[in-house]
C-alpha positions as a Markdown table, in Angstrom:
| # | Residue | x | y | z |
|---|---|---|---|---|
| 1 | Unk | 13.0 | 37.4 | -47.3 |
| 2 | Unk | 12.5 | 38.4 | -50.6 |
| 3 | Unk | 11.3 | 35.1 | -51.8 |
| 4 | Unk | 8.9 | 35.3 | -49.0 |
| 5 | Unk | 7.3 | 38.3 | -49.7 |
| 6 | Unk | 6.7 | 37.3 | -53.5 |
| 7 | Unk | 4.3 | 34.5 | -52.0 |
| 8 | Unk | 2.1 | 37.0 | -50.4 |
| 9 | Unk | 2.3 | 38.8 | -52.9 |
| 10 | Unk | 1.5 | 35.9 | -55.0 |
| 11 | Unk | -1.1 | 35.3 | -52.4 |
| 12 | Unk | -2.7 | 38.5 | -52.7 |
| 13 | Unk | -2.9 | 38.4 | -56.8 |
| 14 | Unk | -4.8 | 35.2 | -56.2 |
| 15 | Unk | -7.6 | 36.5 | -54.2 |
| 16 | Unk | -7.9 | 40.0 | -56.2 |
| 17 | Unk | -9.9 | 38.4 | -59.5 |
| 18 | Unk | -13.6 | 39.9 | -59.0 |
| 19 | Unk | -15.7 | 36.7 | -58.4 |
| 20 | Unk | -18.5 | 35.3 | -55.9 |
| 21 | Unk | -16.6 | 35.5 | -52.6 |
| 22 | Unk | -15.9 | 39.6 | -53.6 |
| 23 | Unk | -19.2 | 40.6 | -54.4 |
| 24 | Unk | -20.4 | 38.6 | -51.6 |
| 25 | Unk | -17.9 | 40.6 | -49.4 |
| 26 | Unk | -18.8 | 43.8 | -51.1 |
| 27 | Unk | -22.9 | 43.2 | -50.4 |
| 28 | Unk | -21.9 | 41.6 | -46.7 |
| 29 | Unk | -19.8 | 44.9 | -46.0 |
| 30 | Unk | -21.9 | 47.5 | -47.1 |
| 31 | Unk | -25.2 | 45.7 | -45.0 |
| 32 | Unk | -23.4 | 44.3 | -41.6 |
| 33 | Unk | -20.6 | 46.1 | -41.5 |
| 34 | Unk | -16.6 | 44.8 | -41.8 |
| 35 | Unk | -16.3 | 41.9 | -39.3 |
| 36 | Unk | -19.7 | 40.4 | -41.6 |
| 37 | Unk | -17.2 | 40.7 | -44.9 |
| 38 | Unk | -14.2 | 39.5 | -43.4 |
| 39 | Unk | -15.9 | 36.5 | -42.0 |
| 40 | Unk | -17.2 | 35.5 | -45.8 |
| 41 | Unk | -13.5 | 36.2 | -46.5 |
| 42 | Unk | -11.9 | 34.0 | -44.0 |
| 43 | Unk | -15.0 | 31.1 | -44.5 |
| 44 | Unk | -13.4 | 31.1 | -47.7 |
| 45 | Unk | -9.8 | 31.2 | -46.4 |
| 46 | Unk | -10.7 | 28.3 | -44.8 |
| 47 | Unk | -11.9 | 25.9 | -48.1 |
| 48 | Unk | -9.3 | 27.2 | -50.0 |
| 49 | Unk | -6.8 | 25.7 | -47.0 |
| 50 | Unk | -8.7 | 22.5 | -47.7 |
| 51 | Unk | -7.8 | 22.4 | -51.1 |
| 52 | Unk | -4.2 | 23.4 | -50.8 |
| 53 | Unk | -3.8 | 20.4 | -48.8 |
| 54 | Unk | -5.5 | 17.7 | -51.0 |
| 55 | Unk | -2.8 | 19.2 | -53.5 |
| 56 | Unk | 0.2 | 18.7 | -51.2 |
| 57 | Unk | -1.0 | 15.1 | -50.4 |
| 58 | Unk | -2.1 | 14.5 | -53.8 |
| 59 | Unk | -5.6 | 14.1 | -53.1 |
| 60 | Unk | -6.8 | 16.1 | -56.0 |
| 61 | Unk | -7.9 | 13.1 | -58.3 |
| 62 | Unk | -10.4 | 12.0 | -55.9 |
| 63 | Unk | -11.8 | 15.8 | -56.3 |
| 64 | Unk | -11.7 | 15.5 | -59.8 |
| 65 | Unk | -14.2 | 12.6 | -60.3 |
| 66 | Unk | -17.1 | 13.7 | -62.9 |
| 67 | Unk | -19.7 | 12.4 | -60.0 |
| 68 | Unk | -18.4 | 15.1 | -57.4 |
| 69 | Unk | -17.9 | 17.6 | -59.9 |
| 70 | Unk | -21.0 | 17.4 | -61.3 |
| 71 | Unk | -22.3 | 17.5 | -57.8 |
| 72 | Unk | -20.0 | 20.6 | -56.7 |
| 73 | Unk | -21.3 | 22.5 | -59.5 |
| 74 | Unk | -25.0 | 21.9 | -58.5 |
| 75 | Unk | -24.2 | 22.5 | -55.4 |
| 76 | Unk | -22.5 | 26.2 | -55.9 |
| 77 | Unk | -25.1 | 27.0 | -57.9 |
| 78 | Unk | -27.7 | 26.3 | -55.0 |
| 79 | Unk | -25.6 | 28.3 | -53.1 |
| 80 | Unk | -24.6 | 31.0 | -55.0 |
| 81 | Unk | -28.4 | 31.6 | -56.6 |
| 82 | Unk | -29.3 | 31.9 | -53.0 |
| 83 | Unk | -27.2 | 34.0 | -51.7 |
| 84 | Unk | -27.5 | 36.2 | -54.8 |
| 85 | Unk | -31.7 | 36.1 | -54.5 |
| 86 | Unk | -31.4 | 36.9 | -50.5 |
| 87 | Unk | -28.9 | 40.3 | -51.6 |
| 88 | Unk | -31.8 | 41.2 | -54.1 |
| 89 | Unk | -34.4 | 40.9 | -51.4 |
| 90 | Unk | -33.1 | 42.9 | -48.7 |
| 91 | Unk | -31.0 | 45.3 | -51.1 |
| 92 | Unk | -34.1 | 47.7 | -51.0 |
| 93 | Unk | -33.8 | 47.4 | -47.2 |
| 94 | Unk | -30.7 | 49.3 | -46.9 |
| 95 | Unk | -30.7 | 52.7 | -45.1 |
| 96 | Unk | -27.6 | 55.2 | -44.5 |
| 97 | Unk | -29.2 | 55.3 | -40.8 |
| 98 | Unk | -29.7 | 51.3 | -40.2 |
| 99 | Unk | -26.6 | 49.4 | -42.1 |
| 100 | Unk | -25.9 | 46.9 | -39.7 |
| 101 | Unk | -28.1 | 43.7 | -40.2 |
| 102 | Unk | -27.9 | 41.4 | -37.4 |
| 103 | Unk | -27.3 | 38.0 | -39.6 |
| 104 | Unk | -24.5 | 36.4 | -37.1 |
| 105 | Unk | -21.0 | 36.1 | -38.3 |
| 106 | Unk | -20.8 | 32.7 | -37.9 |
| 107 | Unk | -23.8 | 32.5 | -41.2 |
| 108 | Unk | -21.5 | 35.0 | -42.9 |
| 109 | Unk | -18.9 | 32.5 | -42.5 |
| 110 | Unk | -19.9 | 29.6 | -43.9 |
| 111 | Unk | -21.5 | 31.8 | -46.8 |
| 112 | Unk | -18.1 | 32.1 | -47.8 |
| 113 | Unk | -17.1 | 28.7 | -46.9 |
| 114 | Unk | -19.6 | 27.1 | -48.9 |
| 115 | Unk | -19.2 | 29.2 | -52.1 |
| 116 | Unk | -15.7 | 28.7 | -52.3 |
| 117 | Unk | -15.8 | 25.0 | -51.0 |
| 118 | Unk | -18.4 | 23.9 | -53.9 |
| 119 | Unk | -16.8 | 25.4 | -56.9 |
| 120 | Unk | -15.2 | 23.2 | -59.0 |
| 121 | Unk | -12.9 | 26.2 | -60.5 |
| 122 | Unk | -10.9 | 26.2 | -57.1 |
| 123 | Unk | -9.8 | 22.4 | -57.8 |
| 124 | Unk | -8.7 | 23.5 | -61.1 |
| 125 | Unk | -7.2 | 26.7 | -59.9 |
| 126 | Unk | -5.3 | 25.0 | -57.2 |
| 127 | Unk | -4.1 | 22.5 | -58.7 |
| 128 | Unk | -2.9 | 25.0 | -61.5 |
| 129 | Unk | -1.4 | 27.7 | -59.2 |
| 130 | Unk | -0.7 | 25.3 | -56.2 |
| 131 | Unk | 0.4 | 22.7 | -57.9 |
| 132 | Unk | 3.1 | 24.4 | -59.7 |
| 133 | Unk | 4.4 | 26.2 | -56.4 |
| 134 | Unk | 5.0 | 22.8 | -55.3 |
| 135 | Unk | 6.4 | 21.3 | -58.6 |
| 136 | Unk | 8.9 | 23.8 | -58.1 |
| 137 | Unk | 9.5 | 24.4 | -55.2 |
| 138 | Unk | 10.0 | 21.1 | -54.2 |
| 139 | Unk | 13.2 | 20.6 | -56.3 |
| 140 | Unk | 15.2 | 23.6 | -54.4 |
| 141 | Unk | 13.7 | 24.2 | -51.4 |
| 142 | Unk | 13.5 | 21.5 | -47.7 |
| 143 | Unk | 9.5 | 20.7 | -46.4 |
| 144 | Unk | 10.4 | 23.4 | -43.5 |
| 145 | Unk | 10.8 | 26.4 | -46.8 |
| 146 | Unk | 8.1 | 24.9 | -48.4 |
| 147 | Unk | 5.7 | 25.8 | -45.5 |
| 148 | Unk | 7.0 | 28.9 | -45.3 |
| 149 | Unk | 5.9 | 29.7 | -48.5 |
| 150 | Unk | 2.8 | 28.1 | -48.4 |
| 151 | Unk | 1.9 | 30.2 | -44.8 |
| 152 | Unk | 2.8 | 33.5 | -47.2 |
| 153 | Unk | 0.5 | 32.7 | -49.8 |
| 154 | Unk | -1.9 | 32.5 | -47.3 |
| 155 | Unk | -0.8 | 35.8 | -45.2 |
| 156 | Unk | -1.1 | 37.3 | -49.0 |
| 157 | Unk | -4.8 | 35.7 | -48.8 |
| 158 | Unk | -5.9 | 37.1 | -45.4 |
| 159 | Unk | -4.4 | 40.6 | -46.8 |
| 160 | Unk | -6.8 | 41.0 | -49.8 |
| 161 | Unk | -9.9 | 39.5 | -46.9 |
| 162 | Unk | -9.1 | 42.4 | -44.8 |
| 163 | Unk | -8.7 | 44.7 | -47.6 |
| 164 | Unk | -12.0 | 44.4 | -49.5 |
| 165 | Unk | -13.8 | 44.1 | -45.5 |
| 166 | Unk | -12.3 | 47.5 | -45.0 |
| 167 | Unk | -13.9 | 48.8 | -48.6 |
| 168 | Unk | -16.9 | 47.3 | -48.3 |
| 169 | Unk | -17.5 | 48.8 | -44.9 |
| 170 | Unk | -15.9 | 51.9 | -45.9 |
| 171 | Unk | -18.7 | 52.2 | -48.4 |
| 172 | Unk | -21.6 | 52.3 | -46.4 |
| 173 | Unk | -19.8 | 55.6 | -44.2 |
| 174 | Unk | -19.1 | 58.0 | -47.5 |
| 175 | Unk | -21.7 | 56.5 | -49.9 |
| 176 | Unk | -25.4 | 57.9 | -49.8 |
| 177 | Unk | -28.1 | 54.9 | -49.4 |
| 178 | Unk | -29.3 | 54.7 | -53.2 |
| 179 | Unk | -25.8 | 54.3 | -54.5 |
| 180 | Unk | -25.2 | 51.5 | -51.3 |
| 181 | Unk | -28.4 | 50.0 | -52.4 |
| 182 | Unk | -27.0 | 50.2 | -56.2 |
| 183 | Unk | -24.2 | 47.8 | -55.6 |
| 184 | Unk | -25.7 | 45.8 | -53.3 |
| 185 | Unk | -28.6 | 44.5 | -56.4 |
| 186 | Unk | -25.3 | 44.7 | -58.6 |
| 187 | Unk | -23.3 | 42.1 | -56.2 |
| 188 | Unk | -26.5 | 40.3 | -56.2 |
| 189 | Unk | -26.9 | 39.8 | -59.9 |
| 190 | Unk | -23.4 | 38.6 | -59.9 |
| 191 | Unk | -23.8 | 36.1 | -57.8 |
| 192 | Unk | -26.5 | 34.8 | -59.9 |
| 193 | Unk | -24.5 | 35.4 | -62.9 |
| 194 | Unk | -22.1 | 32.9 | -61.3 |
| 195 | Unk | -24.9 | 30.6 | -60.3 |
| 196 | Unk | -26.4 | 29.9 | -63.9 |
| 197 | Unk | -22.9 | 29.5 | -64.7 |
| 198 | Unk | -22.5 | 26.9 | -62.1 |
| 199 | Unk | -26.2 | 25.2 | -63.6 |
| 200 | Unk | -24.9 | 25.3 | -67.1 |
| 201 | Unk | -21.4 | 23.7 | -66.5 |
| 202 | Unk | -23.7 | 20.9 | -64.4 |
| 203 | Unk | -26.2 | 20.7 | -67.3 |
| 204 | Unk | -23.3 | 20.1 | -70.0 |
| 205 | Unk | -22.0 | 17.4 | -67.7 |
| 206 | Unk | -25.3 | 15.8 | -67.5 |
| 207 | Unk | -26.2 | 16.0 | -71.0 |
């Protein structure tokens, strides 16, 4: 049990770094509302499931070719400059009376999806964390434990999704609308922080 409850716990340290999928949970939450910011999180849930799984069947060399790298970073920086441009926009829309933007949850989801799915860094990051888990864990433990401990990294993941849902939605209740608007051009800046990041990893690739 103990050894369980390390994984989500290991789980949970995982997701807690501030990076694109927070501050696009933080700007979803403080907009639409918590079921909008847990869907980013869980559309993200989703492609970092896709990549724990080319690391258990040893996929990750195909990932790792220069060709979709360079194309997963131009991709996530499409993404992520647009998401971040579309928070700017309607950041000056926000109003402590009208929060709840009806974008549909299932757009909110693949926001997520897509900026964790095209970033290179969770190849890496997997394969790092993920990689080692299994190194490990595959020398003491049967296929059945190794699961296990797989499914509580992931329970540890869905933990910190709920989590910043519930602060990001908490926000827009106890927060007057200049500070909510505040954040939201903040998340959006990050976002395109991130993106030229993205660009600039693709244009050293290129060049």
């Amino acid at each position: 049990m103990n050894n369980f409850i390390s994984y989500v716990f290991l789980g949970i340290t995982l997701a807690a770094p501030i990076g694109p999928i927070n501050a696009a949970q933080l700007d979803k939450g403080i907009k639409s509302g918590f079921l909008h910011a847990w869907f980013v999180g869980l559309g993200a849930i989703v492609a970092d499931c896709f990549y724990m799984l080319c690391v258990y069947f040893g996929l990750v060399h195909f990932l790792e070719a220069p060709i979709l790298k360079l194309f997963l970073y131009l991709f996530g920086c499409f993404v992520l400059a647009y998401t971040g441009i579309e928070s700017l926009c309607t950041a000056g829309k926000i109003s402590t009376n009208q929060f709840r933007n009806r974008e549909s949850l299932r757009k909110s989801f693949s926001t997520g999806f897509l900026m964790s799915i095209s970033n290179p860094l969770s190849i890496l990051f997997w394969l790092g964390i993920y990689g080692s888990v299994l190194a490990k864990s595959v020398q003491t433990v049967d296929s059945s434990q190794l699961i296990l401990n797989s499914s509580a990294i992931f329970i540890g993941l869905f933990i910190w999704d709920i989590a910043m849902a519930g602060l990001a939605s908490t926000f827009q209740k106890i927060i007057d609308s200049k500070f909510l608007t505040l954040i939201s051009y903040l998340s959006g800046l990050s976002l395109i922080g991130f993106s030229i990041y993205f660009g600039f990893e693709a244009y050293k690739m290129i060049f």
